[in-house]
Coordinates of C-alpha atoms and ligand atoms in Angstrom, one line a residue:
M1 CA 42.3 -13.2 75.6
F2 CA 39.5 -13.4 73.2
A3 CA 39.1 -13.8 69.2
G4 CA 35.7 -14.3 67.9
H5 CA 33.9 -14.0 64.6
S6 CA 31.7 -11.2 63.4
E7 CA 29.4 -14.2 61.4
R8 CA 28.9 -16.2 64.8
Y9 CA 27.1 -13.2 66.3
S10 CA 25.1 -11.6 63.1
K11 CA 24.5 -15.4 62.1
I12 CA 25.2 -14.3 58.5
K13 CA 27.7 -16.6 57.0
N14 CA 30.7 -15.0 55.8
D15 CA 29.5 -11.6 57.1
P16 CA 32.0 -9.0 55.8
I17 CA 30.7 -6.3 58.3
L18 CA 31.9 -5.6 61.4
H19 CA 29.3 -5.5 64.6
P20 CA 30.7 -4.4 67.7
D21 CA 27.5 -3.9 69.1
L22 CA 26.8 -7.4 68.9
L23 CA 30.4 -8.5 70.2
L24 CA 29.7 -8.0 73.4
E25 CA 33.1 -9.3 74.7
L26 CA 34.8 -6.9 72.9
C27 CA 33.0 -4.1 74.1
A28 CA 33.4 -4.8 77.9
W29 CA 37.0 -3.7 77.8
E30 CA 39.1 -0.5 77.2
Y31 CA 41.7 -0.3 74.3
D32 CA 45.0 1.9 74.0
T33 CA 44.7 0.5 70.3
V34 CA 42.2 -0.7 67.6
A35 CA 43.9 -2.5 64.6
F36 CA 42.6 -3.0 61.1
Y37 CA 43.8 -5.7 58.5
E38 CA 44.3 -3.6 55.5
R39 CA 44.8 -0.1 54.4
P40 CA 41.1 1.4 53.6
W41 CA 42.2 3.7 51.0
L42 CA 44.4 1.1 49.4
H43 CA 41.3 -1.8 49.4
N44 CA 38.8 1.1 48.1
L45 CA 41.2 1.9 45.4
Q46 CA 41.6 -2.0 44.5
Q47 CA 37.7 -1.9 44.5
W48 CA 37.3 0.7 42.1
Y49 CA 40.2 -0.7 40.0
T50 CA 38.8 -4.0 39.9
G51 CA 35.2 -2.6 39.1
Q52 CA 33.6 -3.9 42.4
R53 CA 31.8 -1.8 44.5
A54 CA 33.2 -1.0 48.5
Y55 CA 31.1 -3.2 51.1
G56 CA 32.2 -1.7 54.1
P57 CA 31.8 2.3 55.7
W58 CA 35.6 2.2 56.2
T59 CA 36.5 3.4 52.8
T60 CA 39.1 6.1 54.0
H61 CA 41.2 5.8 57.4
G62 CA 39.1 8.7 58.8
A63 CA 35.7 6.6 58.0
L64 CA 37.1 3.4 59.7
K65 CA 37.9 5.7 62.4
K66 CA 34.9 7.0 62.8
Y67 CA 33.2 3.7 62.5
L68 CA 35.3 2.1 65.1
G69 CA 35.0 4.8 67.4
A70 CA 31.3 4.9 67.3
W71 CA 31.5 1.4 69.3
Y72 CA 34.6 1.2 70.8
K73 CA 35.5 3.6 73.9
Y74 CA 39.5 3.3 73.5
S75 CA 40.8 5.7 75.4
A76 CA 44.2 7.0 74.2
N77 CA 42.7 7.6 70.4
R78 CA 44.9 5.2 68.4
E79 CA 43.9 3.5 65.7
R80 CA 46.2 1.7 63.2
S81 CA 45.7 0.0 60.0
Y82 CA 48.1 -2.3 58.2
P83 CA 48.9 -3.8 55.0
H84 CA 46.8 -7.3 54.2
H85 CA 49.0 -9.6 53.1
L86 CA 51.6 -8.2 56.0
S87 CA 48.6 -8.8 58.8
H88 CA 48.3 -12.6 57.5
A89 CA 52.0 -12.7 57.7
A90 CA 52.0 -11.3 61.4
A91 CA 49.0 -13.7 62.2
G92 CA 51.0 -16.4 61.4
F93 CA 54.5 -15.7 62.6
Q94 CA 53.7 -14.1 66.0
T95 CA 51.7 -17.3 67.3
S96 CA 54.1 -19.6 65.9
P97 CA 56.9 -21.4 67.9
F98 CA 59.4 -20.0 65.8
D99 CA 61.7 -17.4 66.4
R100 CA 62.7 -17.2 62.9
A101 CA 61.1 -18.5 59.7
I102 CA 60.0 -18.0 56.1
V103 CA 56.4 -16.5 55.6
V104 CA 54.6 -17.4 52.5
V105 CA 51.1 -15.8 52.0
I106 CA 48.8 -16.6 49.4
D107 CA 45.2 -15.7 48.5
A108 CA 42.8 -14.4 46.4
I109 CA 43.5 -10.6 46.5
G110 CA 44.5 -8.5 49.5
E111 CA 44.5 -4.8 48.2
F112 CA 46.8 -5.9 45.4
D113 CA 49.1 -8.3 46.7
T114 CA 48.0 -12.0 45.6
I115 CA 51.3 -13.6 46.8
S116 CA 54.3 -12.6 49.1
I117 CA 57.0 -14.0 50.6
Y118 CA 58.7 -12.6 53.8
A119 CA 61.7 -13.1 56.3
A120 CA 60.4 -13.1 59.6
E121 CA 62.4 -12.7 62.7
Y122 CA 62.4 -11.2 66.4
M123 CA 65.2 -8.2 67.0
D124 CA 65.1 -7.4 70.8
G125 CA 61.9 -8.9 71.3
Q126 CA 60.3 -7.0 68.3
A127 CA 58.8 -8.9 65.1
Q128 CA 60.4 -7.8 61.8
Y129 CA 59.1 -8.4 58.5
R130 CA 61.3 -8.1 55.4
K131 CA 59.5 -8.7 52.1
L132 CA 61.5 -10.9 49.6
W133 CA 59.1 -11.6 46.8
G134 CA 55.7 -11.0 45.8
Q135 CA 53.1 -11.1 43.0
R136 CA 50.2 -9.0 42.3
Y137 CA 46.8 -8.5 40.6
P138 CA 45.5 -9.9 38.3
H139 CA 48.1 -12.7 38.6
S140 CA 46.7 -15.0 41.5
I141 CA 46.5 -18.8 42.7
G142 CA 43.4 -17.9 45.0
L143 CA 41.4 -16.6 41.9
F144 CA 41.8 -19.2 39.7
Y145 CA 40.9 -21.9 42.1
S146 CA 38.0 -19.5 43.0
A147 CA 37.3 -19.2 38.7
M148 CA 37.3 -23.1 38.5
T149 CA 35.5 -23.5 41.6
A150 CA 32.7 -21.0 39.6
R151 CA 33.1 -23.2 36.4
V152 CA 31.4 -26.5 38.2
G153 CA 28.6 -24.4 39.2
L154 CA 29.9 -23.8 42.9
R155 CA 29.7 -20.3 44.7
P156 CA 33.4 -18.8 44.4
M157 CA 35.2 -17.3 47.6
E158 CA 33.0 -20.1 49.6
E159 CA 32.5 -23.5 48.2
E160 CA 36.0 -23.9 47.1
Y161 CA 36.6 -26.5 49.6
I162 CA 34.0 -28.5 47.9
L163 CA 35.9 -28.7 44.6
M164 CA 38.6 -29.8 46.6
G165 CA 36.4 -32.5 48.1
M166 CA 35.5 -33.5 44.1
A167 CA 39.3 -33.9 43.5
A168 CA 39.5 -37.2 44.4
Y169 CA 37.0 -38.4 42.2
G170 CA 38.4 -37.1 38.8
K171 CA 41.4 -37.6 36.6
N172 CA 43.9 -35.0 35.9
T173 CA 43.2 -34.6 32.2
G174 CA 43.1 -31.0 32.2
A175 CA 46.7 -29.8 33.2
S176 CA 48.0 -28.9 30.0
L177 CA 45.0 -27.4 28.6
I178 CA 44.9 -25.1 31.7
K179 CA 48.8 -24.5 31.0
S180 CA 48.1 -23.6 27.6
A181 CA 45.2 -21.3 28.2
I182 CA 45.7 -19.6 31.4
I183 CA 49.2 -19.8 32.2
D184 CA 52.0 -17.2 30.9
N185 CA 55.0 -18.2 33.4
E186 CA 54.6 -20.8 35.7
W187 CA 57.6 -20.1 37.9
N188 CA 57.0 -16.7 38.0
L189 CA 53.4 -17.1 38.7
T190 CA 52.0 -14.9 36.0
F191 CA 48.6 -15.8 34.6
N192 CA 47.8 -14.5 30.4
Q193 CA 44.2 -13.6 31.6
N194 CA 42.3 -11.9 34.4
L195 CA 40.2 -14.6 36.0
H196 CA 38.8 -12.2 38.9
A197 CA 35.4 -12.4 36.8
G198 CA 35.4 -16.1 36.2
I199 CA 36.7 -18.2 33.5
D200 CA 34.9 -18.8 29.9
S201 CA 32.1 -21.3 30.7
E202 CA 33.1 -23.5 27.7
F203 CA 36.5 -23.8 29.4
L204 CA 37.3 -27.6 29.4
G205 CA 33.6 -28.1 27.9
N206 CA 34.3 -31.7 27.0
M207 CA 35.2 -32.8 30.7
S208 CA 33.0 -33.8 33.7
D209 CA 33.3 -31.7 36.5
M210 CA 34.9 -34.2 38.7
D211 CA 37.7 -34.2 35.9
I212 CA 37.7 -30.2 36.2
A213 CA 38.2 -30.5 40.0
T214 CA 41.2 -33.0 39.7
S215 CA 42.8 -31.3 37.1
T216 CA 42.4 -28.1 38.8
Q217 CA 43.6 -29.3 42.5
A218 CA 46.6 -30.9 40.9
F219 CA 47.4 -27.7 38.9
T220 CA 47.3 -25.5 41.8
E221 CA 49.2 -27.9 43.9
N222 CA 52.2 -27.1 41.5
L223 CA 51.6 -23.6 41.5
I224 CA 51.9 -23.9 45.1
Y225 CA 54.7 -26.0 45.6
N226 CA 56.5 -23.4 42.9
V227 CA 55.9 -20.7 45.7
M228 CA 57.5 -23.0 48.3
R229 CA 60.5 -23.8 46.2
R230 CA 61.2 -20.2 45.5
A231 CA 60.7 -19.5 49.4
K232 CA 62.9 -22.5 50.1
N233 CA 65.4 -21.0 48.0
F234 CA 65.9 -17.8 49.8
G235 CA 67.6 -20.1 52.6
F236 CA 66.7 -17.8 55.2
S237 CA 65.1 -20.7 57.6
S238 CA 63.7 -24.0 57.1
N239 CA 60.5 -22.9 59.3
L240 CA 57.4 -22.4 57.2
I241 CA 54.7 -20.1 58.0
Y242 CA 51.9 -20.4 55.4
M243 CA 48.9 -18.0 55.4
G244 CA 46.1 -16.4 53.6
G245 CA 43.1 -18.4 52.3
V246 CA 44.7 -20.8 50.2
A247 CA 46.5 -22.1 53.2
L248 CA 43.3 -24.1 54.0
N249 CA 43.6 -26.5 50.9
C250 CA 44.5 -29.2 53.5
L251 CA 45.0 -31.7 50.4
A252 CA 48.1 -29.2 48.7
N253 CA 49.4 -29.1 52.2
R254 CA 50.1 -32.8 52.8
N255 CA 53.4 -32.1 50.6
L256 CA 54.6 -28.8 52.5
G257 CA 57.3 -31.1 54.7
D258 CA 59.0 -31.6 51.1
Y259 CA 60.2 -28.0 51.3
F260 CA 60.6 -27.1 54.8
K261 CA 61.6 -28.9 58.0
N262 CA 59.0 -27.3 60.2
V263 CA 55.6 -26.1 59.4
W264 CA 53.2 -23.8 61.4
I265 CA 49.7 -22.5 59.7
M266 CA 47.7 -20.4 62.3
P267 CA 44.6 -22.2 62.6
N268 CA 42.7 -19.1 61.4
P269 CA 44.7 -18.7 58.0
G270 CA 42.1 -16.9 55.9
D271 CA 41.2 -13.0 56.3
A272 CA 39.2 -13.6 59.6
G273 CA 42.1 -14.7 61.6
S274 CA 44.0 -11.2 59.7
S275 CA 42.4 -9.5 62.6
L276 CA 44.7 -11.3 65.1
G277 CA 47.5 -10.4 62.8
A278 CA 46.7 -6.9 62.8
A279 CA 46.9 -7.0 66.6
A280 CA 49.9 -8.7 66.5
L281 CA 51.6 -6.1 64.5
A282 CA 50.2 -3.1 66.6
Y283 CA 51.5 -5.1 69.6
G284 CA 55.0 -6.2 68.5
K285 CA 56.2 -9.0 69.9
K286 CA 55.4 -12.4 70.2
I287 CA 52.1 -13.9 71.3
N288 CA 51.5 -16.3 73.6
F289 CA 49.2 -18.4 71.7
K290 CA 48.4 -21.7 73.3
H291 CA 45.0 -23.0 71.5
A292 CA 42.1 -21.7 69.4
Y293 CA 39.5 -22.1 72.0
L294 CA 39.1 -18.3 72.0
G295 CA 35.3 -17.0 71.5
H296 CA 32.1 -17.1 73.0
S297 CA 32.3 -19.2 76.1
I298 CA 29.5 -21.6 77.4
G299 CA 30.2 -22.2 80.9
G300 CA 30.1 -25.3 82.8
N301 CA 31.9 -28.4 82.7
Y302 CA 32.7 -30.2 79.6
P303 CA 29.7 -33.2 79.5
V304 CA 32.1 -35.9 79.0
N305 CA 29.5 -38.5 80.6
S306 CA 26.7 -37.6 78.9
L307 CA 28.5 -37.7 75.4
L308 CA 30.1 -40.8 76.3
D309 CA 26.7 -42.4 76.8
S310 CA 25.2 -40.6 73.9
L311 CA 27.8 -41.9 71.8
L312 CA 27.4 -45.6 72.9
H313 CA 23.1 -45.6 72.5
D314 CA 23.0 -43.4 69.5
K315 CA 26.1 -43.1 67.8
I316 CA 25.6 -39.5 67.2
T317 CA 25.6 -36.7 69.6
G318 CA 26.7 -33.0 69.6
V319 CA 28.6 -30.7 72.1
A320 CA 28.5 -26.8 72.3
S321 CA 30.7 -26.3 75.7
G322 CA 33.7 -23.9 76.7
R323 CA 34.8 -21.3 74.4
A324 CA 34.2 -21.3 70.8
E325 CA 37.1 -22.0 68.2
F326 CA 38.4 -19.1 66.4
G327 CA 39.1 -20.1 63.0
P328 CA 36.7 -22.1 60.5
R329 CA 37.0 -25.5 62.3
A330 CA 35.1 -27.5 65.1
L331 CA 37.9 -28.4 67.3
G332 CA 35.7 -30.3 69.9
N333 CA 33.6 -27.3 71.6
R334 CA 30.8 -26.6 68.9
S335 CA 30.8 -30.4 67.2
L336 CA 28.7 -32.9 66.0
L337 CA 30.4 -36.4 67.3
A338 CA 30.2 -39.8 66.1
D339 CA 31.3 -43.3 66.1
P340 CA 33.8 -43.4 63.1
R341 CA 33.0 -47.3 62.7
G342 CA 30.4 -48.8 60.8
S343 CA 29.1 -48.4 57.3
D344 CA 26.3 -46.6 58.3
I345 CA 27.5 -43.4 60.2
K346 CA 28.5 -41.1 56.6
D347 CA 24.9 -41.5 55.6
R348 CA 23.2 -40.3 58.7
V349 CA 25.5 -37.7 59.4
N350 CA 25.3 -36.4 55.7
K351 CA 21.6 -36.3 56.5
I352 CA 21.9 -34.0 59.5
K353 CA 24.1 -31.9 57.8
R354 CA 22.2 -31.8 54.4
R355 CA 25.5 -31.9 52.2
Q356 CA 26.4 -33.4 49.3
Q357 CA 27.2 -37.4 49.9
F358 CA 30.4 -37.6 48.4
R359 CA 32.0 -35.5 50.9
P360 CA 33.9 -37.6 53.7
F361 CA 33.8 -36.4 57.5
A362 CA 37.2 -35.5 59.7
P363 CA 38.6 -37.9 62.4
V364 CA 39.7 -36.3 65.8
I365 CA 42.3 -39.0 67.6
L366 CA 44.4 -39.1 70.9
A367 CA 47.7 -38.0 69.5
E368 CA 49.7 -40.9 70.8
Y369 CA 47.6 -43.3 68.3
A370 CA 48.1 -41.1 65.3
D371 CA 51.2 -42.9 64.1
E372 CA 49.2 -46.1 64.6
Y373 CA 46.1 -45.3 62.5
F374 CA 47.4 -42.8 59.7
D375 CA 50.4 -41.9 57.8
M376 CA 51.1 -38.8 59.1
P377 CA 52.4 -36.1 57.0
S378 CA 56.2 -34.9 57.6
G379 CA 56.9 -31.5 58.7
W380 CA 54.1 -31.1 60.7
S381 CA 54.5 -31.3 64.7
D382 CA 51.2 -29.9 65.3
T383 CA 48.5 -31.6 63.6
S384 CA 45.3 -30.4 66.4
Y385 CA 44.0 -27.9 63.7
M386 CA 42.4 -29.9 60.7
Q387 CA 44.9 -28.4 58.4
V388 CA 46.4 -31.3 56.5
V389 CA 45.5 -34.8 55.2
A390 CA 46.7 -38.4 56.2
R391 CA 46.5 -41.5 54.8
C392 CA 44.5 -44.0 56.9
R393 CA 46.0 -47.2 57.0
Y394 CA 42.5 -49.3 57.7
P395 CA 39.9 -47.0 55.4
D396 CA 37.9 -50.4 55.5
Q397 CA 37.3 -50.1 59.0
F398 CA 36.5 -46.2 59.3
P399 CA 34.4 -45.4 56.2
A400 CA 32.6 -42.4 57.6
I401 CA 36.2 -40.5 57.9
V402 CA 37.9 -41.7 55.0
H403 CA 37.7 -39.6 51.3
A404 CA 37.5 -41.6 48.2
D405 CA 41.3 -40.9 47.6
G406 CA 42.1 -43.0 51.0
T407 CA 42.9 -39.9 53.1
S408 CA 41.3 -38.2 56.1
R409 CA 41.7 -34.5 57.4
I410 CA 42.9 -35.3 60.8
Q411 CA 43.0 -33.8 64.1
T412 CA 44.9 -34.9 67.1
V413 CA 44.4 -34.3 70.5
V414 CA 46.9 -34.2 72.8
K415 CA 47.6 -34.3 76.9
G416 CA 46.7 -31.1 78.3
T417 CA 44.7 -29.7 75.1
D418 CA 42.6 -27.1 76.7
S419 CA 39.2 -28.8 75.6
G420 CA 37.2 -31.6 76.9
I421 CA 37.4 -33.3 73.8
R422 CA 40.8 -34.9 75.1
E423 CA 38.9 -36.7 78.1
L424 CA 36.2 -37.5 76.2
L425 CA 38.4 -39.3 73.7
E426 CA 40.2 -40.8 76.5
K427 CA 36.9 -42.7 78.0
W428 CA 35.7 -43.5 74.5
Y429 CA 38.9 -45.7 74.1
V430 CA 38.6 -47.2 77.3
V431 CA 35.1 -48.3 76.6
T432 CA 35.5 -49.1 73.0
G433 CA 39.1 -49.3 72.1
C434 CA 38.9 -46.8 69.3
P435 CA 41.2 -43.7 69.9
M436 CA 39.0 -41.6 67.5
L437 CA 35.5 -40.3 66.9
L438 CA 34.1 -38.4 63.8
N439 CA 34.2 -34.5 64.3
T440 CA 32.2 -31.9 62.4
S441 CA 31.0 -28.5 63.2
L442 CA 27.7 -28.1 64.7
N443 CA 25.8 -25.7 62.5
I444 CA 22.4 -25.2 61.1
R445 CA 22.7 -25.5 57.3
G446 CA 23.4 -22.4 55.8
E447 CA 24.1 -20.8 59.1
P448 CA 27.6 -20.1 60.6
M449 CA 29.2 -22.3 63.1
V450 CA 26.9 -22.6 66.4
N451 CA 28.1 -19.9 69.0
D452 CA 25.8 -19.7 72.1
R453 CA 23.3 -22.0 73.7
A454 CA 20.4 -20.3 72.1
D455 CA 22.2 -21.5 68.6
A456 CA 22.2 -25.0 70.3
D457 CA 18.9 -25.1 71.3
R458 CA 17.8 -24.3 67.6
F459 CA 19.9 -27.0 66.7
E460 CA 18.1 -29.3 68.9
Q461 CA 14.9 -28.4 67.7
E462 CA 15.8 -28.4 63.7
Y463 CA 18.2 -31.7 63.6
G464 CA 16.5 -33.7 66.8
V465 CA 20.2 -34.5 67.7
R466 CA 20.6 -33.6 71.6
V467 CA 23.5 -30.7 71.8
W468 CA 25.2 -31.2 75.5
S469 CA 26.6 -28.2 77.3
Ligands
FE2_1 FE1 43.4 -12.3 52.4

């Protein structure tokens, strides 16, 4: 019925605090159960153990219950909290098209778990999870990637995607140094130092930031694929569910088809999406998950003709229409759209977004033309969510949406998609013969994605780009 992000209501990016008083959609209903995505006492113990300060008022189950109960008028007095990695797993499995799958969860740290492999299946309609293997703090692929993000001067736990973008520009000259300095056992995923507080600022000191990024990405991919090999070796299923913050690495995701026949990553694989996983665990059954347009609704028809006109005349336009996307990507309902052809578009959109010039934008394309324009990755039956890169066959024609390594983070749109972006692409294709647009999220710099019409109005004022509703 609804899934949303606290940050889109408080307007504080990555806001860790729940705002039930702001998420009015949630307060409109009565509940029989409230589900939380980690064990409060275990999380608190982890924070104490790792020397962090607790950030929430839910340090114990009782406190969580009191905190939630202050806002939610759930009637049956049922509240549940679930293990963090299990919440990730359920968010993936119970939204997936599979009845049986291997679930891999990789994140920085959740309670004490860092990597988990589960066997998941339905028995009498109820989802069952059996843990097959796991790795625990401080051995963590996510913490390694975050430490390297900080090493090049970016914000850890936030700007990992920028490090990934930089990886296209450097050379992989640091792999053996990383291996000897940090890794204890590559197959068992054990590290010989705790990277939670970062890594020595002198580490790889003679290398450029771009080379560090390339080496980090390549090394991380090796570690991820080791986990995938191990998961595959259990022989439980050729279906893969992959969740956790590391599953946002769309570059590493391109090779998952080498290990599994079918891949599903829920469009919100990070911690925010685990809210859905906790709810799924409380529900127990398969969820009828059709799309990610589950958030705040801006009413009215999708402004197809206005957008088409703007694109033809100005080449860049904004849209805030229908329900907001659940997950980190704008998929056409809160998007800045542009003509992907021509050499000046990337600079023009970058100027609006005020971000690093080296970073590319993503294409959104009519699904039936995807193979014609891109070398699509194997194993992905659903590429609707900008989760994986594909090599563009005509990089010279579309410089704005192709990265320096020749890949694009693709979003395909099938017929029947629950967003007007499909109709817009169809009409755009009829007029221009081009089946794709550039699509980037609509957000004011430093703020979360535009949520309501008031946000869209502020965007228009700030950047002088019309946002149609
Ligand atoms: Fe997590």
